[in-house]
Amino acid sequence: MVKSKSSHLYESVSILSGVGAKKVEALSGLGIRTVMDLFYYFPYRYEDFYEQNVYNLADGDKAVLHGQVVTTPVLSRFGYKKSSLRFKMEVQDLVINVVFFNQPYLRDKIMIGEDLAVYGKWEQAKLSLTASKTVDLKKTDQLEPVYSTTASIKQWAIRKLIKSAFEDYGSELINIVPNEIRDPLHLMDEHDMIFKIHFPKSYDDVKEARQSAVFEEFFLYLGRLKWLKKDDDQLGIQVNYNLNELKQFIETLPFELTDSQKHAVNEICFDLKSEQAMNRLLQGDVGSGKTIVAALGIYAAFTAKMQSALMVPTEVLAAQHYDNLKQLFNDTNLQVALLTSGTSKSERKALLEDLKNGKIDLLIGTHALIQPDVEFNNLAFVIIDEQHRFGVNQRRALRVKGLMPNILSMTATPIPRTLAITIYGSIKISTIKEMPKGRLPIKTIWVKGASDPLIDRAVRYELEHDHQVYVVAPLVAESETMDLRNAEEIYDQYVQNYPKVEVALLHGKMKPDDKEQILNDFAAKKYRILVSTTVIEVGVDVKDATLMIIYDANRFGLSQLHQLRGRVGRSSIQSYCILVANPQNEVAKKRLELMVESNDGFFLAENDLKLRGAGEVFGNRQSGEINFKVGDPLEDQKSLQLARDAVDQVFSKDPELTDAENQNFHEFLVHTKDQDETID
Ligand code: ADP
Ligand code: MG
């Protein structure tokens, strides 16, 4: 077969020069496997080098200043390789000091009288700029992309890699979206779009490229949904459950279900019994009690002697659900099992045997559940917790295993119905509107500084009352290593301040087993204070934790803050959340005010949307609702709508995508399909 022109794009990054096994692994940690993935690894922001008004600068600001050199640069050397180069510059009407460290060669390049622009950090008290580089204002590439990185790969390395990959293979980029769609919408050519995203000359470039990228992303996503759906339209498994047994089980619950919960259970049971395969989304705020609703569906399936699977995004969460559900079903014959990547080989073998023989009624795990060798006996019901973290294809892979099981997705992030339908196809929605009885709204307080005495007072008060405290350490989005360093500092500080209690530290670099151990120990009250980077898992349930302190709260999005806060207030004890932040920008202030004002996730989500946009280029998708990299289905609803119409147009004319015009699109779908079926 003749290789198509675009073949390198779908090849492993290992074909790039300088990329060995180690880099391959580091890149795969960022979700980058192929050259195409690398091109589509977009910066989450840009550093800009536009000239600034010196009178508007605050201490510590990074800025480009432009003026005339008014003294001859003086070089001083101190020690091996260390030096400083100092001179004065007149910027606007102000004479400022400029210093470059360890760049002695600049002495011969910077002349008195010269017109110069320099980039650096402003020190107000000394009217001084600690400069890191000179900037050529005429050459207009004053934007530098900033990518998310991990400890194993550095910012400069990613930049360099993308640059060289683009030089070598950029010309192979072809338009996947068919021309009949591109032309009327004036989409940018893929090649130009990728170029402008990684090497823009202005924010206008970025904006224009982003628009095309968002449309394309939605188009490809919806296109794939449609493509896969061809094999999906089948009847579902009917679950003829025993209503009396289910009712009896509900009687044994230690609490009364809320009206919304009852309603949701009824809707789920109705779906289970129907011939159609269930495709339902259960949405409810953090702490609203989604798990028990799912559990009742599981129990219903059990009364029909059918199996269920519960799939969650992390191993820690899987272990927690396992403990809780095992406890819940303790007095029944319903057999629960947990399968994670930590399950030993022999345990796994026995477990899979039992699963196949129908001895296990409920299997809980991460996407370890969709490994090819995991075979069910009669899987009828699948629950996906915090569904937005799973792609449509993982859902499908699971679906494929059990003929056509009924699928319930659960999420704490509400999305409008029409949007849900666009994104998930013909989905039905159940909503839990109220919190369990007896819950007190969490009181949220915003303080400006980490040394505010209120923090210490609150911690002491809660400890005296035998409660527990979560401390969320500051976030430095660009590097896990730095996040960890911050968390360690805070941890040391808490250990010192509260010597009589046990303090634990939890962070993203720990092994899942260690994380789980710490969370379990915290739940068992071995620790009273838990200092953590943001890894506090969605869904962790510790009833005596009544205080949460979030440092640098302005760095989190509103929904993320709300999710975090939802870790407290899980019983009838009054809980508190202290937000520590002193942001200068109005949007950040408004976010914090909203947090203080409201405990309602739906209200906050709505307002989050209104506040977003300003200053965010590609946004911070980690906190996004549904896993799109570029587009935001809420913010970019118009593009989403256009993409949906475009996909319908293409498929109605050429359902099998055999027309020459759709060849690239077809090829893309085939390639990504292969990719989806291999689950790591
Ligand atoms: P989420 O919706 O965030 O997943 P969970 O299902 O973890 O919430 O429920 C939070 C807590 O509320 C759990 O401890 C659960 O046992 C409890 N809970 C759920 N429903 C009720 C209810 N109707 N009355 C009292 N407590 C409830
Ligand atoms: Mg939950």
PDB file of N, CA and C and ligand atoms in Angstrom, residues 290-291 321 385-386 539, ligand 2:
ATOM      1  N   LYS A 290     -25.054  11.253  45.451  1.00  0.00           N
ATOM      2  CA  LYS A 290     -25.248  10.545  44.185  1.00  0.00           C
ATOM      3  C   LYS A 290     -24.946   9.052  44.340  1.00  0.00           C
ATOM      4  N   THR A 291     -23.968   8.752  45.209  1.00  0.00           N
ATOM      5  CA  THR A 291     -23.521   7.365  45.316  1.00  0.00           C
ATOM      6  C   THR A 291     -24.648   6.418  45.702  1.00  0.00           C
ATOM      7  N   HIS A 321     -14.826   4.115  47.311  1.00  0.00           N
ATOM      8  CA  HIS A 321     -16.141   3.598  46.934  1.00  0.00           C
ATOM      9  C   HIS A 321     -16.275   2.134  47.355  1.00  0.00           C
ATOM     10  N   ASP A 385     -18.449   7.400  37.422  1.00  0.00           N
ATOM     11  CA  ASP A 385     -18.473   8.517  38.367  1.00  0.00           C
ATOM     12  C   ASP A 385     -17.592   9.631  37.834  1.00  0.00           C
ATOM     13  N   GLU A 386     -18.017  10.847  38.040  1.00  0.00           N
ATOM     14  CA  GLU A 386     -17.287  12.019  37.549  1.00  0.00           C
ATOM     15  C   GLU A 386     -16.958  11.822  36.083  1.00  0.00           C
ATOM     16  N   GLY A 539     -14.657  13.468  45.754  1.00  0.00           N
ATOM     17  CA  GLY A 539     -15.439  12.378  46.314  1.00  0.00           C
ATOM     18  C   GLY A 539     -14.981  11.851  47.662  1.00  0.00           C
TER      19      GLY A 539
HETATM   20 MG    MG B   2     -19.279  11.249  44.536  1.00  0.00          MG
END
